Amino acid sequence: SHIVLMLADDMACNPRNPKPATVFSHKNMELNVYGDDVEVDYRSYEVTVENFLRVLTGRIPPSTPRSKRLLSDDRSNILIYMTGHGGNGFLKFQDSEEITNVELADAFEQMWQKRRYNELLFIIDTCQGASMYERFYSPNIMALASSQVGEDSLSHQPDLGIGVHLMDRYTFYVLEFLEEIHPASQTNMNDLFQVCPKSLCVSTPGHRTDLFQRDPQNVLITDFFGSVRKVEITTEAISLDGDLAGFESKLPKDELATESLKYAEQLPVAQIIHQKPKQKDWHPPGGFILGLWALIIMVFFKTYGIKHMKHIF
Amino acid sequence: PLAVRTSITSRYETIYRSTTAQEEAALDVATAREADAALRPLQDALLGSLTVYVVPETSPLLPQGISVYVGKHRSALVRIGGGLAALRTRLQQLTQVMSFTASSIATALSDRMPNGQLGSDARRHLKSSLGYEITFSLLNPDPKSHAVDWDIEDAVNRYVQPVLDKLSLVANFSVDSQILYYAVLGVTPRFDKESSSFLLSAHSLPHVINPVEARLGSSAASLYPVLNFLLYVPERSHSPLYIQDKDGAPVSTNAFHSPRWGGIMVYNVEAPASPQASLPLHVDVDMVRVMEVFLAQLRLLFGLSREELPAEFLLESPGNEGLADWELDRLLWAHTVENIATVSTTLTSLAQLLDKIGNIVIKDDVASEVYRAVASAQSAVAKLATGHLLSAFQASKEAVTSSERAFFDPSLLHLLYFPDDQKFAIYIPLFLPMAVPILLSLAKIVREARQRKKEPTKMD
């Protein structure tokens, strides 16, 4: 409902998964994290840096459905969790692009200026994750990372039945911690900062709270997890006059005979299928390339002399 | 963070005149309510203005002990008694009730106020939007025991539509309804032996909404905020179910609401007369009771609450219309101010973004939306200063639409316009190796050319 999930790989339905449609956190198969109510909003090729930044800033094409948008306002608390491969100042998307910490900080600033969040909790589980939150400069952001700059985040345990490591250490211990939290819990952020000490995680988790206005001691975990709403009791009702004469329905009583609608021929499908591929017009090479090649050729012949031309041609 | 310099001044313009003959005739009736109805066609009915009639101390119009009567249109009757000073205090109190106040304007500007300055009351109102979607849902977790029927279409036409028609100046509304079966509340109620009923305590209410919300759904097409009104018919094993307030007393309306989300009401079905009654029991929901609560919640969500009035004030109930004309005016004042503030924040932020990224391309339609937003905002501010509420509100709506369209245009993504470090990271590895032999050869050519120039002079 209020969760936007971007999954680049579909591990649950991967042909190698011996138990399809499940992703367990541990090889004892106790906790299926790909449960019944997981809705993937952006999958495989849709997970790009551009789409992620579009979701955050709201600069989305108008045809995007509600479930793919971040419909937050100035009273919403947002939780962003990112995981994958990363390095000093970047996180890898799809093996072909990266998102840098500068871009992320700028996106958060855009969100703040449009008041798209009240408070934001950013959790990142990658190698050198702390570099991702170094550049934030918008207020009300709290960030947690699984490792400091120069350290690698390690994965937890392999499941030999599948052949891969199921989960990263930091995520595993945070998940264990969060499974204990119920909606009425009073645990605060300082406890979340203590999750996964160096003995368990091998890397040193870090956090950043200087941009956050409240003291982390007073921030409940349920402010970000568990969607606990502010609720007020309705103490009074208005009084309606129930005996009013029945409202005249505005619709005409007679059913007008409407033409049955059919799909118009929107595209000439037959023509399109049998079309020959369009001849792409040949364009001469652009100025930059021409200039570059002219420079290279001129230098070559100047250096080595025109007499060499006959050896080439 | 945005440097926020907000200053807003407000003033009330008061004009004094004596009554016309028609108004005298209208006031010559038995009760204040009739006077209010009779006076309505005589006023100029300008949005945002109020007419106060000062009646003699001994006038029979106002009941005993009441010295101010607030009508449901835009007029009020005030007893003169006690001299001008007392009258002036009463008029000031009346203005605080019927028209905008410093606190209502501050609420409208709540996102510019530093944290903690506003009370908890102030944060709850719906943000000003061009439209709202209202969804009525009937939750029946136990269809085996209760076959619940609610005539929602008739109820919406009779009771909800008049209120929405009155609010149609403020925004567009669309209403839908649905029935959900086997939808349970996420919280288990406690059984209370003394009243032999089930109780939901006040501190478990915040956890009720999330489990149910996933099943509610919403229209995929529109982006307007959704207001959900849920009617929950408890299971037979958990009937009757009452909501407890903080002091442990059952709430008379048996309902609660969440700001910016909607409301939930629990509708208890009477136990059947005989234990052998055949299941499922047929239940016809009393829509009047239900709509009274839902419409009260709708008023609260919009911020139209009845604040504490001084003892001598009598407020006329707006009846089936749901809200008085002056309450509509208050809403319009607040929304206009909020719209103008939003427009200025949006445009400032857009300007900062465009300054930061030097090579961003601004399409023509984005530029024209920005110009339109600025023009409409300036016109809204000017009209607001003169008190023309309706045209100020419409100008502010146009300004908001244009500024949002300009700000959220998909072409303005900063990623698409190269930051400097990307320029270096991409082009240098490509061209540097290629450029090394070229530059060295160029250097050699220059040296040779200079040598040749020197040689002829040397030879001679």
PDB file of N, CA, C and O in Angstrom, chain A residues 2 54 57-59 66 73-75 103 106 110 113-115 137 183 213 227 229-234 236 238 240-242 244 296 299 302, chain B residues 115 123-124 127 158 206-207 210 213 219 222 224 226 253 255-260 292 297 320 346 349 352 356 404 407-408 410 415 438 441 445:
ATOM      1  N   HIS A   2       1.612   1.451   1.063  1.00  0.00           N
ATOM      2  CA  HIS A   2       2.477   2.620   1.092  1.00  0.00           C
ATOM      3  C   HIS A   2       3.929   2.233   0.890  1.00  0.00           C
ATOM      4  O   HIS A   2       4.820   2.933   1.332  1.00  0.00           O
ATOM      5  N   ARG A  54      13.310   9.565  -9.899  1.00  0.00           N
ATOM      6  CA  ARG A  54      11.998  10.086 -10.243  1.00  0.00           C
ATOM      7  C   ARG A  54      10.996   9.789  -9.145  1.00  0.00           C
ATOM      8  O   ARG A  54      10.155  10.627  -8.820  1.00  0.00           O
ATOM      9  N   THR A  57      11.815  12.284  -6.195  1.00  0.00           N
ATOM     10  CA  THR A  57      11.499  13.699  -6.389  1.00  0.00           C
ATOM     11  C   THR A  57      10.087  13.924  -6.890  1.00  0.00           C
ATOM     12  O   THR A  57       9.595  15.035  -6.834  1.00  0.00           O
ATOM     13  N   GLY A  58       9.432  12.890  -7.397  1.00  0.00           N
ATOM     14  CA  GLY A  58       8.065  13.071  -7.863  1.00  0.00           C
ATOM     15  C   GLY A  58       7.965  13.518  -9.296  1.00  0.00           C
ATOM     16  O   GLY A  58       6.880  13.808  -9.793  1.00  0.00           O
ATOM     17  N   ARG A  59       9.086  13.566 -10.010  1.00  0.00           N
ATOM     18  CA  ARG A  59       9.024  14.034 -11.402  1.00  0.00           C
ATOM     19  C   ARG A  59       8.761  12.829 -12.301  1.00  0.00           C
ATOM     20  O   ARG A  59       9.613  12.389 -13.052  1.00  0.00           O
ATOM     21  N   ARG A  66      -0.748   4.944  -9.309  1.00  0.00           N
ATOM     22  CA  ARG A  66      -0.536   5.334  -7.917  1.00  0.00           C
ATOM     23  C   ARG A  66       0.467   4.447  -7.205  1.00  0.00           C
ATOM     24  O   ARG A  66       1.240   4.899  -6.391  1.00  0.00           O
ATOM     25  N   ASP A  73       3.470  13.496   1.957  1.00  0.00           N
ATOM     26  CA  ASP A  73       3.304  14.930   2.152  1.00  0.00           C
ATOM     27  C   ASP A  73       4.173  15.365   3.318  1.00  0.00           C
ATOM     28  O   ASP A  73       5.029  14.620   3.761  1.00  0.00           O
ATOM     29  N   ASP A  74       3.922  16.558   3.824  1.00  0.00           N
ATOM     30  CA  ASP A  74       4.855  17.095   4.811  1.00  0.00           C
ATOM     31  C   ASP A  74       4.705  16.443   6.173  1.00  0.00           C
ATOM     32  O   ASP A  74       5.450  16.771   7.086  1.00  0.00           O
ATOM     33  N   ARG A  75       3.736  15.557   6.357  1.00  0.00           N
ATOM     34  CA  ARG A  75       3.620  14.890   7.645  1.00  0.00           C
ATOM     35  C   ARG A  75       4.016  13.419   7.542  1.00  0.00           C
ATOM     36  O   ARG A  75       3.770  12.653   8.448  1.00  0.00           O
ATOM     37  N   GLU A 103      24.229  12.678  -5.913  1.00  0.00           N
ATOM     38  CA  GLU A 103      22.901  12.662  -6.530  1.00  0.00           C
ATOM     39  C   GLU A 103      21.836  12.382  -5.495  1.00  0.00           C
ATOM     40  O   GLU A 103      20.748  12.970  -5.511  1.00  0.00           O
ATOM     41  N   ASP A 106      21.250  15.420  -3.389  1.00  0.00           N
ATOM     42  CA  ASP A 106      20.470  16.417  -4.116  1.00  0.00           C
ATOM     43  C   ASP A 106      19.007  16.017  -4.199  1.00  0.00           C
ATOM     44  O   ASP A 106      18.111  16.861  -4.091  1.00  0.00           O
ATOM     45  N   GLN A 110      15.774  18.096  -2.850  1.00  0.00           N
ATOM     46  CA  GLN A 110      14.583  18.413  -3.631  1.00  0.00           C
ATOM     47  C   GLN A 110      13.331  17.981  -2.874  1.00  0.00           C
ATOM     48  O   GLN A 110      12.320  18.681  -2.873  1.00  0.00           O
ATOM     49  N   GLN A 113      12.657  20.481  -0.049  1.00  0.00           N
ATOM     50  CA  GLN A 113      12.148  21.775  -0.477  1.00  0.00           C
ATOM     51  C   GLN A 113      10.682  21.694  -0.864  1.00  0.00           C
ATOM     52  O   GLN A 113       9.950  22.664  -0.695  1.00  0.00           O
ATOM     53  N   LYS A 114      10.255  20.554  -1.368  1.00  0.00           N
ATOM     54  CA  LYS A 114       8.851  20.427  -1.713  1.00  0.00           C
ATOM     55  C   LYS A 114       8.078  19.827  -0.548  1.00  0.00           C
ATOM     56  O   LYS A 114       6.921  19.457  -0.697  1.00  0.00           O
ATOM     57  N   ARG A 115       8.747  19.722   0.585  1.00  0.00           N
ATOM     58  CA  ARG A 115       8.123  19.172   1.798  1.00  0.00           C
ATOM     59  C   ARG A 115       7.480  17.827   1.518  1.00  0.00           C
ATOM     60  O   ARG A 115       6.320  17.596   1.838  1.00  0.00           O
ATOM     61  N   TYR A 137      22.591  16.944   3.233  1.00  0.00           N
ATOM     62  CA  TYR A 137      22.594  18.250   3.865  1.00  0.00           C
ATOM     63  C   TYR A 137      21.193  18.774   4.138  1.00  0.00           C
ATOM     64  O   TYR A 137      21.028  19.933   4.502  1.00  0.00           O
ATOM     65  N   PRO A 183       3.694  -3.262  17.085  1.00  0.00           N
ATOM     66  CA  PRO A 183       3.276  -1.876  16.884  1.00  0.00           C
ATOM     67  C   PRO A 183       3.236  -1.025  18.151  1.00  0.00           C
ATOM     68  O   PRO A 183       3.368   0.190  18.072  1.00  0.00           O
ATOM     69  N   GLN A 213      16.379  16.562  13.869  1.00  0.00           N
ATOM     70  CA  GLN A 213      16.113  17.561  14.892  1.00  0.00           C
ATOM     71  C   GLN A 213      15.830  16.964  16.257  1.00  0.00           C
ATOM     72  O   GLN A 213      16.153  17.552  17.274  1.00  0.00           O
ATOM     73  N   SER A 227       3.906   1.648  10.568  1.00  0.00           N
ATOM     74  CA  SER A 227       2.790   2.497  10.158  1.00  0.00           C
ATOM     75  C   SER A 227       1.766   2.710  11.266  1.00  0.00           C
ATOM     76  O   SER A 227       0.602   2.362  11.146  1.00  0.00           O
ATOM     77  N   ARG A 229      -0.514   5.108  13.180  1.00  0.00           N
ATOM     78  CA  ARG A 229      -1.109   6.394  12.824  1.00  0.00           C
ATOM     79  C   ARG A 229      -1.493   7.206  14.041  1.00  0.00           C
ATOM     80  O   ARG A 229      -1.774   6.669  15.092  1.00  0.00           O
ATOM     81  N   LYS A 230      -1.594   8.515  13.831  1.00  0.00           N
ATOM     82  CA  LYS A 230      -2.164   9.343  14.891  1.00  0.00           C
ATOM     83  C   LYS A 230      -3.671   9.257  14.776  1.00  0.00           C
ATOM     84  O   LYS A 230      -4.228   9.428  13.704  1.00  0.00           O
ATOM     85  N   VAL A 231      -4.301   8.990  15.877  1.00  0.00           N
ATOM     86  CA  VAL A 231      -5.730   8.726  15.841  1.00  0.00           C
ATOM     87  C   VAL A 231      -6.421   9.602  16.868  1.00  0.00           C
ATOM     88  O   VAL A 231      -5.869   9.880  17.928  1.00  0.00           O
ATOM     89  N   GLU A 232      -7.618  10.059  16.550  1.00  0.00           N
ATOM     90  CA  GLU A 232      -8.389  10.839  17.529  1.00  0.00           C
ATOM     91  C   GLU A 232      -9.768  10.257  17.630  1.00  0.00           C
ATOM     92  O   GLU A 232     -10.349   9.822  16.644  1.00  0.00           O
ATOM     93  N   ILE A 233     -10.303  10.318  18.827  1.00  0.00           N
ATOM     94  CA  ILE A 233     -11.660   9.812  19.030  1.00  0.00           C
ATOM     95  C   ILE A 233     -12.641  10.862  18.507  1.00  0.00           C
ATOM     96  O   ILE A 233     -12.458  12.062  18.735  1.00  0.00           O
ATOM     97  N   THR A 234     -13.651  10.414  17.796  1.00  0.00           N
ATOM     98  CA  THR A 234     -14.689  11.336  17.328  1.00  0.00           C
ATOM     99  C   THR A 234     -15.673  11.509  18.457  1.00  0.00           C
ATOM    100  O   THR A 234     -16.426  10.601  18.788  1.00  0.00           O
ATOM    101  N   GLU A 236     -18.147  13.903  18.860  1.00  0.00           N
ATOM    102  CA  GLU A 236     -19.510  14.359  18.588  1.00  0.00           C
ATOM    103  C   GLU A 236     -19.898  14.019  17.178  1.00  0.00           C
ATOM    104  O   GLU A 236     -19.065  13.986  16.292  1.00  0.00           O
ATOM    105  N   ILE A 238     -22.760  15.123  14.055  1.00  0.00           N
ATOM    106  CA  ILE A 238     -23.699  16.184  13.700  1.00  0.00           C
ATOM    107  C   ILE A 238     -25.084  15.577  13.743  1.00  0.00           C
ATOM    108  O   ILE A 238     -25.249  14.381  13.884  1.00  0.00           O
ATOM    109  N   LEU A 240     -28.520  14.999  11.668  1.00  0.00           N
ATOM    110  CA  LEU A 240     -29.108  15.086  10.334  1.00  0.00           C
ATOM    111  C   LEU A 240     -30.603  14.913  10.448  1.00  0.00           C
ATOM    112  O   LEU A 240     -31.095  14.171  11.289  1.00  0.00           O
ATOM    113  N   ASP A 241     -31.306  15.564   9.554  1.00  0.00           N
ATOM    114  CA  ASP A 241     -32.742  15.384   9.510  1.00  0.00           C
ATOM    115  C   ASP A 241     -33.031  14.206   8.599  1.00  0.00           C
ATOM    116  O   ASP A 241     -32.925  14.311   7.381  1.00  0.00           O
ATOM    117  N   GLY A 242     -33.345  13.059   9.211  1.00  0.00           N
ATOM    118  CA  GLY A 242     -33.497  11.865   8.396  1.00  0.00           C
ATOM    119  C   GLY A 242     -34.811  11.765   7.665  1.00  0.00           C
ATOM    120  O   GLY A 242     -35.012  10.870   6.867  1.00  0.00           O
ATOM    121  N   LEU A 244     -36.203  13.800   5.542  1.00  0.00           N
ATOM    122  CA  LEU A 244     -36.361  14.589   4.326  1.00  0.00           C
ATOM    123  C   LEU A 244     -36.981  13.719   3.256  1.00  0.00           C
ATOM    124  O   LEU A 244     -36.722  12.529   3.188  1.00  0.00           O
ATOM    125  N   ILE A 296      43.673  14.240 -36.124  1.00  0.00           N
ATOM    126  CA  ILE A 296      44.541  13.068 -36.046  1.00  0.00           C
ATOM    127  C   ILE A 296      45.301  12.872 -37.361  1.00  0.00           C
ATOM    128  O   ILE A 296      46.523  12.667 -37.393  1.00  0.00           O
ATOM    129  N   VAL A 299      47.977  15.598 -37.973  1.00  0.00           N
ATOM    130  CA  VAL A 299      49.163  15.408 -37.136  1.00  0.00           C
ATOM    131  C   VAL A 299      49.995  14.251 -37.644  1.00  0.00           C
ATOM    132  O   VAL A 299      51.221  14.329 -37.725  1.00  0.00           O
ATOM    133  N   LYS A 302      51.770  15.286 -40.894  1.00  0.00           N
ATOM    134  CA  LYS A 302      52.766  16.300 -40.624  1.00  0.00           C
ATOM    135  C   LYS A 302      53.995  15.675 -39.991  1.00  0.00           C
ATOM    136  O   LYS A 302      55.128  16.030 -40.295  1.00  0.00           O
TER     137      LYS A 302
ATOM    138  N   ASN B 115       9.121  23.570  14.243  1.00  0.00           N
ATOM    139  CA  ASN B 115       8.472  22.495  14.999  1.00  0.00           C
ATOM    140  C   ASN B 115       8.125  22.916  16.397  1.00  0.00           C
ATOM    141  O   ASN B 115       8.893  23.567  17.065  1.00  0.00           O
ATOM    142  N   ARG B 123      -2.042  20.316  13.351  1.00  0.00           N
ATOM    143  CA  ARG B 123      -1.442  19.587  12.244  1.00  0.00           C
ATOM    144  C   ARG B 123      -2.436  18.724  11.514  1.00  0.00           C
ATOM    145  O   ARG B 123      -2.115  18.083  10.547  1.00  0.00           O
ATOM    146  N   ARG B 124      -3.697  18.677  11.937  1.00  0.00           N
ATOM    147  CA  ARG B 124      -4.496  17.569  11.467  1.00  0.00           C
ATOM    148  C   ARG B 124      -5.244  17.843  10.189  1.00  0.00           C
ATOM    149  O   ARG B 124      -5.807  16.940   9.602  1.00  0.00           O
ATOM    150  N   LYS B 127      -4.562  18.784   3.579  1.00  0.00           N
ATOM    151  CA  LYS B 127      -3.891  19.806   2.778  1.00  0.00           C
ATOM    152  C   LYS B 127      -4.812  20.257   1.668  1.00  0.00           C
ATOM    153  O   LYS B 127      -5.588  19.476   1.133  1.00  0.00           O
ATOM    154  N   ARG B 158     -28.687  11.415  -0.378  1.00  0.00           N
ATOM    155  CA  ARG B 158     -29.492  12.214   0.520  1.00  0.00           C
ATOM    156  C   ARG B 158     -28.673  13.072   1.459  1.00  0.00           C
ATOM    157  O   ARG B 158     -29.021  14.199   1.749  1.00  0.00           O
ATOM    158  N   PRO B 206      -4.383   3.200  17.256  1.00  0.00           N
ATOM    159  CA  PRO B 206      -3.466   3.539  16.161  1.00  0.00           C
ATOM    160  C   PRO B 206      -3.029   2.335  15.344  1.00  0.00           C
ATOM    161  O   PRO B 206      -2.545   2.496  14.234  1.00  0.00           O
ATOM    162  N   HIS B 207      -3.162   1.128  15.896  1.00  0.00           N
ATOM    163  CA  HIS B 207      -2.683  -0.049  15.174  1.00  0.00           C
ATOM    164  C   HIS B 207      -3.769  -0.706  14.353  1.00  0.00           C
ATOM    165  O   HIS B 207      -3.542  -1.731  13.734  1.00  0.00           O
ATOM    166  N   ASN B 210      -3.493   0.170   9.812  1.00  0.00           N
ATOM    167  CA  ASN B 210      -2.566  -0.369   8.814  1.00  0.00           C
ATOM    168  C   ASN B 210      -2.957  -1.735   8.251  1.00  0.00           C
ATOM    169  O   ASN B 210      -2.923  -1.921   7.043  1.00  0.00           O
ATOM    170  N   GLU B 213      -5.760  -1.293   5.791  1.00  0.00           N
ATOM    171  CA  GLU B 213      -5.589  -0.360   4.692  1.00  0.00           C
ATOM    172  C   GLU B 213      -5.137  -1.056   3.426  1.00  0.00           C
ATOM    173  O   GLU B 213      -5.473  -0.633   2.321  1.00  0.00           O
ATOM    174  N   SER B 219      -8.566   4.264  -6.305  1.00  0.00           N
ATOM    175  CA  SER B 219      -8.655   4.404  -7.746  1.00  0.00           C
ATOM    176  C   SER B 219      -7.273   4.624  -8.325  1.00  0.00           C
ATOM    177  O   SER B 219      -6.536   5.488  -7.891  1.00  0.00           O
ATOM    178  N   SER B 222      -6.685   8.494 -10.405  1.00  0.00           N
ATOM    179  CA  SER B 222      -6.565   9.871  -9.946  1.00  0.00           C
ATOM    180  C   SER B 222      -5.511   9.978  -8.862  1.00  0.00           C
ATOM    181  O   SER B 222      -5.234   9.030  -8.155  1.00  0.00           O
ATOM    182  N   TYR B 224      -5.689  12.367  -6.473  1.00  0.00           N
ATOM    183  CA  TYR B 224      -6.194  13.166  -5.375  1.00  0.00           C
ATOM    184  C   TYR B 224      -6.071  12.398  -4.077  1.00  0.00           C
ATOM    185  O   TYR B 224      -6.155  11.177  -4.063  1.00  0.00           O
ATOM    186  N   VAL B 226      -7.118  10.486  -0.791  1.00  0.00           N
ATOM    187  CA  VAL B 226      -8.291   9.641  -0.573  1.00  0.00           C
ATOM    188  C   VAL B 226      -8.704   9.748   0.878  1.00  0.00           C
ATOM    189  O   VAL B 226      -7.868   9.690   1.776  1.00  0.00           O
ATOM    190  N   THR B 253     -20.143   7.989  20.027  1.00  0.00           N
ATOM    191  CA  THR B 253     -20.299   7.777  18.592  1.00  0.00           C
ATOM    192  C   THR B 253     -19.738   6.425  18.160  1.00  0.00           C
ATOM    193  O   THR B 253     -19.985   5.984  17.052  1.00  0.00           O
ATOM    194  N   ALA B 255     -16.747   5.786  17.333  1.00  0.00           N
ATOM    195  CA  ALA B 255     -15.983   6.009  16.109  1.00  0.00           C
ATOM    196  C   ALA B 255     -14.714   6.766  16.434  1.00  0.00           C
ATOM    197  O   ALA B 255     -14.624   7.452  17.451  1.00  0.00           O
ATOM    198  N   PHE B 256     -13.713   6.615  15.559  1.00  0.00           N
ATOM    199  CA  PHE B 256     -12.495   7.407  15.696  1.00  0.00           C
ATOM    200  C   PHE B 256     -11.997   7.745  14.306  1.00  0.00           C
ATOM    201  O   PHE B 256     -12.407   7.131  13.328  1.00  0.00           O
ATOM    202  N   HIS B 257     -11.158   8.759  14.246  1.00  0.00           N
ATOM    203  CA  HIS B 257     -10.664   9.162  12.931  1.00  0.00           C
ATOM    204  C   HIS B 257      -9.175   9.435  13.002  1.00  0.00           C
ATOM    205  O   HIS B 257      -8.620   9.632  14.082  1.00  0.00           O
ATOM    206  N   SER B 258      -8.554   9.406  11.853  1.00  0.00           N
ATOM    207  CA  SER B 258      -7.114   9.666  11.768  1.00  0.00           C
ATOM    208  C   SER B 258      -6.917  10.836  10.820  1.00  0.00           C
ATOM    209  O   SER B 258      -7.454  10.834   9.720  1.00  0.00           O
ATOM    210  N   PRO B 259      -6.145  11.860  11.251  1.00  0.00           N
ATOM    211  CA  PRO B 259      -6.005  13.050  10.404  1.00  0.00           C
ATOM    212  C   PRO B 259      -5.431  12.684   9.045  1.00  0.00           C
ATOM    213  O   PRO B 259      -4.566  11.842   8.920  1.00  0.00           O
ATOM    214  N   ARG B 260      -5.949  13.325   8.005  1.00  0.00           N
ATOM    215  CA  ARG B 260      -5.507  13.122   6.634  1.00  0.00           C
ATOM    216  C   ARG B 260      -5.741  11.716   6.122  1.00  0.00           C
ATOM    217  O   ARG B 260      -5.214  11.338   5.081  1.00  0.00           O
ATOM    218  N   GLU B 292     -24.357  10.586  10.174  1.00  0.00           N
ATOM    219  CA  GLU B 292     -24.122  11.679  11.127  1.00  0.00           C
ATOM    220  C   GLU B 292     -22.679  11.638  11.608  1.00  0.00           C
ATOM    221  O   GLU B 292     -22.007  12.673  11.700  1.00  0.00           O
ATOM    222  N   GLN B 297     -16.990  13.479  11.050  1.00  0.00           N
ATOM    223  CA  GLN B 297     -15.568  13.205  10.850  1.00  0.00           C
ATOM    224  C   GLN B 297     -15.041  13.970   9.631  1.00  0.00           C
ATOM    225  O   GLN B 297     -13.913  14.474   9.643  1.00  0.00           O
ATOM    226  N   ASN B 320     -28.700  19.715   7.380  1.00  0.00           N
ATOM    227  CA  ASN B 320     -28.243  18.733   6.414  1.00  0.00           C
ATOM    228  C   ASN B 320     -27.196  19.259   5.465  1.00  0.00           C
ATOM    229  O   ASN B 320     -26.588  18.480   4.739  1.00  0.00           O
ATOM    230  N   THR B 346       7.302  26.427  -3.910  1.00  0.00           N
ATOM    231  CA  THR B 346       7.605  25.641  -5.102  1.00  0.00           C
ATOM    232  C   THR B 346       8.437  26.432  -6.093  1.00  0.00           C
ATOM    233  O   THR B 346       9.438  25.942  -6.625  1.00  0.00           O
ATOM    234  N   SER B 349      11.980  27.019  -4.886  1.00  0.00           N
ATOM    235  CA  SER B 349      12.799  25.813  -4.979  1.00  0.00           C
ATOM    236  C   SER B 349      13.156  25.505  -6.422  1.00  0.00           C
ATOM    237  O   SER B 349      14.281  25.090  -6.730  1.00  0.00           O
ATOM    238  N   GLN B 352      15.942  27.741  -7.469  1.00  0.00           N
ATOM    239  CA  GLN B 352      17.233  27.310  -6.928  1.00  0.00           C
ATOM    240  C   GLN B 352      17.794  26.124  -7.692  1.00  0.00           C
ATOM    241  O   GLN B 352      18.990  26.033  -7.956  1.00  0.00           O
ATOM    242  N   LYS B 356      21.301  25.984  -9.865  1.00  0.00           N
ATOM    243  CA  LYS B 356      22.391  25.083  -9.502  1.00  0.00           C
ATOM    244  C   LYS B 356      22.911  24.315 -10.713  1.00  0.00           C
ATOM    245  O   LYS B 356      24.087  24.072 -10.844  1.00  0.00           O
ATOM    246  N   GLU B 404       2.756  23.440  -9.686  1.00  0.00           N
ATOM    247  CA  GLU B 404       3.024  22.007  -9.518  1.00  0.00           C
ATOM    248  C   GLU B 404       3.358  21.369 -10.848  1.00  0.00           C
ATOM    249  O   GLU B 404       4.246  20.527 -10.961  1.00  0.00           O
ATOM    250  N   PHE B 407       6.922  22.361 -11.608  1.00  0.00           N
ATOM    251  CA  PHE B 407       7.937  21.763 -10.737  1.00  0.00           C
ATOM    252  C   PHE B 407       8.095  20.287 -11.008  1.00  0.00           C
ATOM    253  O   PHE B 407       9.209  19.762 -11.026  1.00  0.00           O
ATOM    254  N   PHE B 408       6.977  19.569 -11.191  1.00  0.00           N
ATOM    255  CA  PHE B 408       7.057  18.119 -11.322  1.00  0.00           C
ATOM    256  C   PHE B 408       7.147  17.684 -12.770  1.00  0.00           C
ATOM    257  O   PHE B 408       6.849  16.543 -13.087  1.00  0.00           O
ATOM    258  N   PRO B 410       8.531  15.980 -15.819  1.00  0.00           N
ATOM    259  CA  PRO B 410       9.538  14.911 -15.852  1.00  0.00           C
ATOM    260  C   PRO B 410      10.854  15.305 -16.500  1.00  0.00           C
ATOM    261  O   PRO B 410      11.860  14.647 -16.279  1.00  0.00           O
ATOM    262  N   LEU B 415      19.386  14.480 -12.767  1.00  0.00           N
ATOM    263  CA  LEU B 415      20.302  13.428 -13.201  1.00  0.00           C
ATOM    264  C   LEU B 415      20.632  13.550 -14.675  1.00  0.00           C
ATOM    265  O   LEU B 415      21.699  13.189 -15.119  1.00  0.00           O
ATOM    266  N   ILE B 438      48.809  12.539 -29.984  1.00  0.00           N
ATOM    267  CA  ILE B 438      48.456  13.726 -30.778  1.00  0.00           C
ATOM    268  C   ILE B 438      49.158  14.955 -30.210  1.00  0.00           C
ATOM    269  O   ILE B 438      49.765  15.750 -30.930  1.00  0.00           O
ATOM    270  N   SER B 441      52.865  14.835 -30.852  1.00  0.00           N
ATOM    271  CA  SER B 441      53.184  15.148 -32.251  1.00  0.00           C
ATOM    272  C   SER B 441      53.020  16.636 -32.526  1.00  0.00           C
ATOM    273  O   SER B 441      53.817  17.233 -33.250  1.00  0.00           O
ATOM    274  N   ILE B 445      55.777  19.191 -34.024  1.00  0.00           N
ATOM    275  CA  ILE B 445      55.560  20.027 -35.217  1.00  0.00           C
ATOM    276  C   ILE B 445      55.920  21.467 -34.905  1.00  0.00           C
ATOM    277  O   ILE B 445      56.605  22.153 -35.675  1.00  0.00           O
TER     278      ILE B 445
END
